[in-house]
CSV table of C-alpha atoms in Angstrom, one decimal:
chain,number,residue,atom,x,y,z
A,304,MET,CA,0.0,0.0,0.0
A,305,GLU,CA,2.8,2.4,0.9
A,306,THR,CA,4.5,1.6,-2.5
A,307,VAL,CA,1.4,2.5,-4.4
A,308,VAL,CA,1.1,5.8,-2.4
A,309,VAL,CA,4.7,6.7,-3.1
A,310,ALA,CA,4.3,5.9,-6.8
A,311,PHE,CA,1.1,8.0,-7.0
A,312,VAL,CA,2.9,11.0,-5.2
A,313,THR,CA,5.9,10.6,-7.5
A,314,PHE,CA,3.7,10.6,-10.6
A,315,ALA,CA,1.8,13.6,-9.3
A,316,LEU,CA,5.0,15.6,-8.7
A,317,CYS,CA,6.7,14.6,-12.0
A,318,PHE,CA,3.8,14.9,-14.4
A,319,ILE,CA,1.4,17.3,-12.8
A,320,ALA,CA,3.0,19.5,-10.1
A,321,GLY,CA,6.3,19.9,-12.0
A,322,PRO,CA,4.9,21.3,-15.2
A,323,VAL,CA,2.5,23.5,-13.2
A,324,ILE,CA,5.3,24.9,-11.1
A,325,MET,CA,7.6,25.5,-14.0
A,326,GLY,CA,4.8,27.2,-15.9
A,327,LEU,CA,4.1,29.5,-12.9
A,328,LEU,CA,7.7,30.4,-12.7
A,329,ARG,CA,7.8,31.3,-16.4
A,330,THR,CA,4.7,33.4,-15.9
A,331,LEU,CA,6.4,35.2,-13.1
A,332,GLY,CA,9.4,35.8,-15.3
A,333,PHE,CA,11.8,33.7,-13.2
A,334,TYR,CA,13.5,32.0,-16.1
A,335,ALA,CA,13.3,31.6,-19.9
A,336,ILE,CA,14.7,28.9,-22.3
A,337,VAL,CA,16.2,30.0,-25.6
A,338,GLN,CA,16.3,27.4,-28.4
A,339,GLU,CA,19.0,27.1,-31.1
A,340,ARG,CA,18.9,29.9,-33.7
A,341,GLN,CA,16.3,31.7,-31.7
A,342,CYS,CA,16.2,35.1,-30.0
A,343,LEU,CA,13.9,36.5,-27.2
A,344,VAL,CA,13.3,40.2,-27.1
A,345,PHE,CA,11.6,41.6,-24.0
A,346,VAL,CA,9.9,44.9,-24.2
A,347,LEU,CA,8.5,46.8,-21.2
A,348,PHE,CA,6.8,50.2,-21.3
A,349,GLY,CA,8.0,50.7,-24.9
A,350,LYS,CA,11.6,50.0,-24.2
A,351,VAL,CA,13.7,46.9,-24.9
A,352,ILE,CA,15.0,45.7,-21.6
A,353,ALA,CA,16.7,42.4,-22.6
A,354,VAL,CA,17.7,40.5,-25.7
A,355,LEU,CA,18.5,36.8,-25.2
A,356,ASP,CA,20.1,35.0,-28.2
A,357,ASP,CA,22.4,32.5,-26.5
A,358,PRO,CA,20.8,29.0,-26.4
A,359,GLY,CA,20.1,27.6,-23.0
A,360,LEU,CA,18.5,28.5,-19.6
A,361,HIS,CA,18.4,32.2,-18.6
A,362,PHE,CA,17.3,33.5,-15.2
A,363,LEU,CA,15.4,36.7,-15.9
A,364,TRP,CA,15.5,38.1,-12.4
A,365,LEU,CA,19.3,38.3,-12.5
A,366,ARG,CA,19.2,40.1,-15.9
A,367,MET,CA,16.1,42.4,-15.5
A,368,GLY,CA,15.8,42.7,-11.7
A,369,TRP,CA,12.4,44.0,-10.6
A,370,ARG,CA,11.2,44.3,-14.1
A,371,ALA,CA,11.2,40.6,-14.8
A,372,PRO,CA,7.8,39.8,-13.1
A,373,LEU,CA,6.2,42.7,-14.9
A,374,VAL,CA,7.2,41.7,-18.5
A,375,GLY,CA,4.8,38.8,-18.6
A,376,TRP,CA,1.8,41.1,-17.5
A,377,LEU,CA,2.6,44.6,-18.7
A,378,GLY,CA,5.3,44.0,-21.4
A,379,LYS,CA,5.7,41.8,-24.4
A,380,ARG,CA,8.1,39.0,-25.3
A,381,TYR,CA,9.0,38.6,-29.0
A,382,VAL,CA,10.3,35.2,-30.3
A,383,ILE,CA,12.6,35.8,-33.3
A,384,ASP,CA,13.6,32.9,-35.6
A,385,LEU,CA,17.3,33.4,-36.6
A,386,ARG,CA,17.5,30.4,-38.9
A,387,LEU,CA,18.6,30.9,-42.5
A,388,ASP,CA,15.7,31.7,-44.9
A,389,GLN,CA,15.5,32.0,-48.6
A,390,GLU,CA,13.3,33.7,-51.2
A,391,TYR,CA,12.9,33.5,-54.9
A,392,LEU,CA,11.7,36.5,-57.0
A,393,ARG,CA,10.3,35.6,-60.4
A,394,SER,CA,10.7,37.5,-63.6
A,395,ALA,CA,12.1,40.9,-62.5
A,396,PRO,CA,11.6,43.1,-65.6
A,397,VAL,CA,14.8,44.5,-67.1
A,398,ASN,CA,15.8,45.6,-70.6
A,399,SER,CA,19.0,44.6,-72.4
A,400,GLU,CA,21.3,47.0,-74.1
A,401,GLU,CA,19.7,46.0,-77.5
A,402,GLY,CA,16.2,46.9,-76.1
A,403,ALA,CA,15.0,43.3,-75.6
A,404,PRO,CA,12.5,43.0,-72.7
A,405,MET,CA,14.0,40.4,-70.3
A,406,GLY,CA,12.9,38.8,-67.1
A,407,ILE,CA,15.3,37.8,-64.3
A,408,GLY,CA,14.6,35.2,-61.6
A,409,ILE,CA,16.6,36.0,-58.4
A,410,TRP,CA,17.2,33.5,-55.6
A,411,TYR,CA,18.7,34.8,-52.4
A,412,GLU,CA,19.1,33.7,-48.8
A,413,MET,CA,19.0,35.8,-45.6
A,414,TYR,CA,18.8,35.6,-41.9
A,415,ILE,CA,18.0,38.1,-39.1
A,416,SER,CA,21.2,39.6,-37.7
A,417,ASP,CA,19.8,42.4,-35.6
A,418,PRO,CA,16.5,41.3,-33.9
A,419,VAL,CA,15.8,44.8,-32.5
A,420,ALA,CA,16.2,46.5,-35.8
A,421,TYR,CA,14.1,43.7,-37.4
A,422,LEU,CA,11.2,44.4,-35.0
A,423,PHE,CA,11.2,48.2,-34.8
A,424,LYS,CA,12.9,49.8,-37.8
A,425,ASN,CA,10.6,48.4,-40.5
A,426,THR,CA,7.0,47.2,-40.4
A,427,ASP,CA,7.7,44.7,-43.2
A,428,PRO,CA,11.4,44.0,-43.4
A,429,ARG,CA,11.0,40.8,-45.4
A,430,GLY,CA,8.8,42.6,-48.0
A,431,SER,CA,11.1,45.6,-48.0
A,432,LEU,CA,14.1,43.3,-48.6
A,433,ALA,CA,12.4,41.6,-51.5
A,434,ALA,CA,11.5,45.0,-53.0
A,435,ASN,CA,15.1,46.2,-52.5
A,436,VAL,CA,16.5,43.1,-54.2
A,437,SER,CA,14.1,43.5,-57.1
A,438,ASN,CA,14.8,47.2,-57.5
A,439,SER,CA,18.5,46.7,-57.3
A,440,ALA,CA,18.4,44.0,-59.9
A,441,VAL,CA,16.4,46.2,-62.3
A,442,ARG,CA,18.8,49.2,-61.6
A,443,CYS,CA,22.1,47.3,-61.9
A,444,LEU,CA,21.3,44.8,-64.6
A,445,SER,CA,19.4,47.0,-67.1
A,446,ASN,CA,21.1,48.0,-70.3
A,447,LEU,CA,23.6,45.1,-70.1
A,448,PRO,CA,24.5,43.4,-73.4
A,449,LEU,CA,22.2,40.5,-74.2
A,450,GLY,CA,25.0,38.1,-74.5
A,451,SER,CA,26.4,39.0,-71.1
A,452,MET,CA,23.0,38.8,-69.6
A,453,LEU,CA,22.5,35.3,-70.8
A,454,SER,CA,25.9,33.9,-69.9
A,455,ASP,CA,27.6,35.9,-67.1
A,456,ARG,CA,25.2,35.2,-64.2
A,457,HIS,CA,27.9,35.0,-61.5
A,458,ALA,CA,29.0,38.7,-62.0
A,459,MET,CA,25.3,39.7,-62.1
A,460,SER,CA,24.7,37.9,-58.8
A,461,GLN,CA,27.7,39.6,-57.2
A,462,THR,CA,26.5,43.0,-58.4
A,463,VAL,CA,23.1,42.6,-56.9
A,464,ARG,CA,24.5,41.4,-53.6
A,465,THR,CA,26.9,44.3,-53.3
A,466,GLU,CA,24.1,46.7,-54.0
A,467,VAL,CA,21.5,45.3,-51.6
A,468,SER,CA,23.7,44.3,-48.5
A,469,PRO,CA,24.2,47.8,-46.9
A,470,GLN,CA,20.5,48.6,-46.9
A,471,SER,CA,19.5,45.2,-45.6
A,472,HIS,CA,21.7,45.6,-42.5
A,473,GLU,CA,19.7,48.6,-41.5
A,474,TRP,CA,16.6,46.6,-41.4
A,475,GLY,CA,18.1,43.8,-39.3
A,476,TYR,CA,18.6,41.4,-42.2
A,477,ARG,CA,21.9,40.1,-43.4
A,478,LEU,CA,21.9,38.9,-47.0
A,479,GLY,CA,23.6,35.6,-47.8
A,480,SER,CA,24.1,34.2,-51.2
A,481,VAL,CA,22.4,35.8,-54.2
A,482,TYR,CA,22.1,33.9,-57.5
A,483,ILE,CA,20.5,34.8,-60.8
A,484,ARG,CA,18.8,31.5,-61.6
A,485,LYS,CA,16.9,32.4,-64.7
A,486,VAL,CA,17.1,34.9,-67.5
A,487,HIS,CA,14.3,34.8,-70.1
A,488,PHE,CA,12.5,36.8,-72.7
A,489,ARG,CA,9.2,38.4,-71.7
A,490,ASP,CA,7.9,39.2,-75.2
A,491,GLY,CA,5.9,36.3,-76.6
A,492,ASP,CA,6.4,37.5,-80.2
A,493,MET,CA,10.1,37.7,-79.7
A,494,ILE,CA,10.2,34.2,-78.2
A,495,ARG,CA,8.4,32.8,-81.3
A,496,GLN,CA,10.7,34.7,-83.6
A,497,ILE,CA,13.8,33.4,-81.9
A,498,GLU,CA,12.3,29.8,-81.9
A,499,SER,CA,11.7,30.2,-85.7
A,500,LYS,CA,15.2,31.4,-86.3
A,501,VAL,CA,16.7,28.6,-84.2
A,502,VAL,CA,14.6,26.0,-86.1
A,503,ASN,CA,15.6,27.5,-89.5
A,504,ARG,CA,19.2,27.6,-88.5
A,505,LEU,CA,19.1,23.9,-87.3
A,506,ARG,CA,17.5,23.0,-90.7
A,507,GLN,CA,20.3,24.8,-92.5
A,508,VAL,CA,23.0,23.1,-90.4
A,509,THR,CA,21.3,19.7,-91.0
A,510,SER,CA,21.1,20.3,-94.7
A,511,SER,CA,24.7,21.5,-94.8
A,512,ILE,CA,25.8,18.4,-93.0
A,513,LYS,CA,23.9,16.1,-95.3
A,514,GLN,CA,25.2,17.8,-98.4
A,515,ASP,CA,28.8,17.7,-97.1
A,516,GLY,CA,28.4,14.0,-96.5
A,517,VAL,CA,27.1,13.4,-100.1
A,518,ASN,CA,30.0,15.4,-101.5
A,519,GLN,CA,32.5,13.4,-99.5
A,520,VAL,CA,30.9,10.1,-100.7
A,521,ASN,CA,31.0,11.4,-104.3
A,522,ILE,CA,34.6,12.4,-104.0
A,523,ILE,CA,35.5,9.0,-102.6
A,524,THR,CA,33.5,7.2,-105.3
A,525,SER,CA,35.0,9.2,-108.2
A,526,THR,CA,38.5,8.8,-106.8
A,527,ALA,CA,38.0,5.0,-106.5
A,528,GLU,CA,36.6,4.8,-110.1
A,529,ARG,CA,39.5,6.9,-111.4
A,530,GLN,CA,42.1,4.8,-109.7
A,531,ALA,CA,40.3,1.6,-111.0
A,532,ALA,CA,40.3,3.0,-114.6
A,533,VAL,CA,44.0,3.8,-114.4
A,534,GLU,CA,44.8,0.3,-113.2
A,535,PHE,CA,42.6,-1.4,-115.9
A,536,ALA,CA,44.3,0.8,-118.5
A,537,LYS,CA,47.7,-0.3,-117.3
A,538,ALA,CA,46.6,-3.9,-117.3
A,539,GLY,CA,45.3,-3.6,-120.9
A,540,ALA,CA,48.5,-2.0,-122.0
A,541,VAL,CA,50.8,-4.7,-120.6
A,542,ARG,CA,48.5,-7.7,-121.7
A,543,PRO,CA,49.7,-7.9,-125.3
A,544,GLU,CA,53.3,-7.9,-124.1
A,545,ILE,CA,52.6,-10.7,-121.6
A,546,VAL,CA,50.6,-12.8,-124.1
A,547,GLY,CA,53.3,-12.3,-126.8
A,548,ALA,CA,56.0,-13.3,-124.5
A,549,ALA,CA,54.1,-16.4,-123.5
A,550,LEU,CA,53.4,-17.4,-127.1
A,551,GLN,CA,57.0,-16.9,-128.0
A,552,GLU,CA,58.1,-19.2,-125.2
A,553,ILE,CA,55.5,-21.8,-126.3
A,554,SER,CA,56.6,-21.6,-129.9
A,555,GLN,CA,60.1,-22.7,-129.0
A,556,ASP,CA,58.7,-26.2,-128.5
A,557,PRO,CA,56.7,-27.4,-131.6
A,558,GLN,CA,54.8,-30.2,-129.9
A,559,VAL,CA,53.6,-27.9,-127.1
A,560,SER,CA,52.7,-25.3,-129.7
A,561,GLU,CA,50.7,-27.7,-131.8
A,562,ALA,CA,48.9,-29.2,-128.8
A,563,LEU,CA,48.0,-25.7,-127.6
A,564,PHE,CA,46.5,-24.6,-130.9
A,565,ARG,CA,44.6,-27.9,-131.2
A,566,VAL,CA,43.2,-27.3,-127.8
A,567,LEU,CA,42.2,-23.8,-128.7
A,568,GLU,CA,40.6,-24.9,-131.9
A,569,VAL,CA,38.6,-27.6,-130.2
A,570,GLN,CA,37.6,-25.2,-127.5
A,571,LYS,CA,36.4,-22.7,-130.1
A,572,LEU,CA,34.4,-25.3,-131.9
A,573,THR,CA,32.7,-26.6,-128.8
A,574,GLY,CA,32.1,-23.1,-127.6
A,575,ARG,CA,29.8,-22.4,-130.7
A,576,LYS,CA,27.6,-25.4,-129.9
A,577,ALA,CA,27.6,-26.6,-133.6
A,578,ALA,CA,26.9,-30.2,-134.8
A,579,ILE,CA,30.2,-32.1,-135.2
A,580,THR,CA,30.5,-35.2,-137.4
A,581,LEU,CA,33.6,-37.4,-137.0
A,582,VAL,CA,34.8,-39.0,-140.3
A,583,PRO,CA,37.2,-41.9,-140.0
A,584,ARG,CA,40.5,-41.7,-141.9
A,585,GLY,CA,40.8,-43.1,-145.4
A,586,GLN,CA,37.2,-42.3,-146.4
A,587,ALA,CA,37.8,-39.6,-149.0
A,588,LEU,CA,34.3,-40.0,-150.5
A,589,LEU,CA,32.3,-39.9,-147.3
A,590,PRO,CA,32.7,-36.2,-146.7
A,591,GLN,CA,31.3,-35.4,-150.1
A,592,LEU,CA,28.3,-37.7,-149.6
A,593,LEU,CA,27.6,-36.1,-146.2
A,594,ALA,CA,27.8,-32.7,-147.8
A,595,ALA,CA,25.4,-33.7,-150.6
A,596,ALA,CA,22.9,-35.3,-148.2
A,597,PRO,CA,19.7,-33.2,-147.5
A,598,GLN,CA,19.8,-31.4,-144.2
A,599,PRO,CA,16.9,-32.1,-141.7
A,600,GLY,CA,14.1,-29.7,-142.3
A,601,GLY,CA,15.7,-28.4,-145.6
A,602,GLN,CA,14.4,-28.4,-149.2
A,603,GLY,CA,16.5,-31.3,-150.4
């Protein structure tokens, strides 16, 4: 039974009485807890009496004295977020040196460096910073050459950051990185004209590449044909000399020469596909009779 009572009392102290007591102490201004990248600004009777930006536990009675209990009732406590923030401004209107209407997309990051100035020097410091960045971009980047505007974004980003930083400090903001993310044309007719020119140029380049390929193929083909013709002409010129030399060598041996010409004669006869009649030797009359005999399908 005693164990149950002790457990109940412990539970009541830890989960009920503890939070109630701590909340009562915070209400009385006894202490305050500051989170990471957070700042607490205490204002009493229109004056800033304390600025706490170190993370951890702070005893307000030691810092504010008799004013600590009154801040919660008669004053005000502001909680400022000091974390890094970012913003993107779309299509800030500028004109190039050639007169082309351009739009610039600007990304920048910032954080609150002076909480008091952030609270009391400007009613809308974030909006004012955005307007300052946009106006600085228009003022610094107008009348730049179109080629530089489309390619040299790093220098443009540095120019805008240098222009905006001093004014942003006065409003409690510190500007971080600034980057020109997008540069585009704002005139729809100009966009269509550029697209048409790009398409026509691509067609010209494609046609030029195709024609150059055809020309190269023709050059290679004609060169190959010319070289082949030259080689055939050389072969035709030396052929009689080679054949003559071979016949001269064959004629030195009569038997070989006779056999060769007989073979050539037989080859010529068989190549014409004519009817051949073989007549035995010693039959002098038989050829005449065969010549006098009527031919098949003739008149007699």
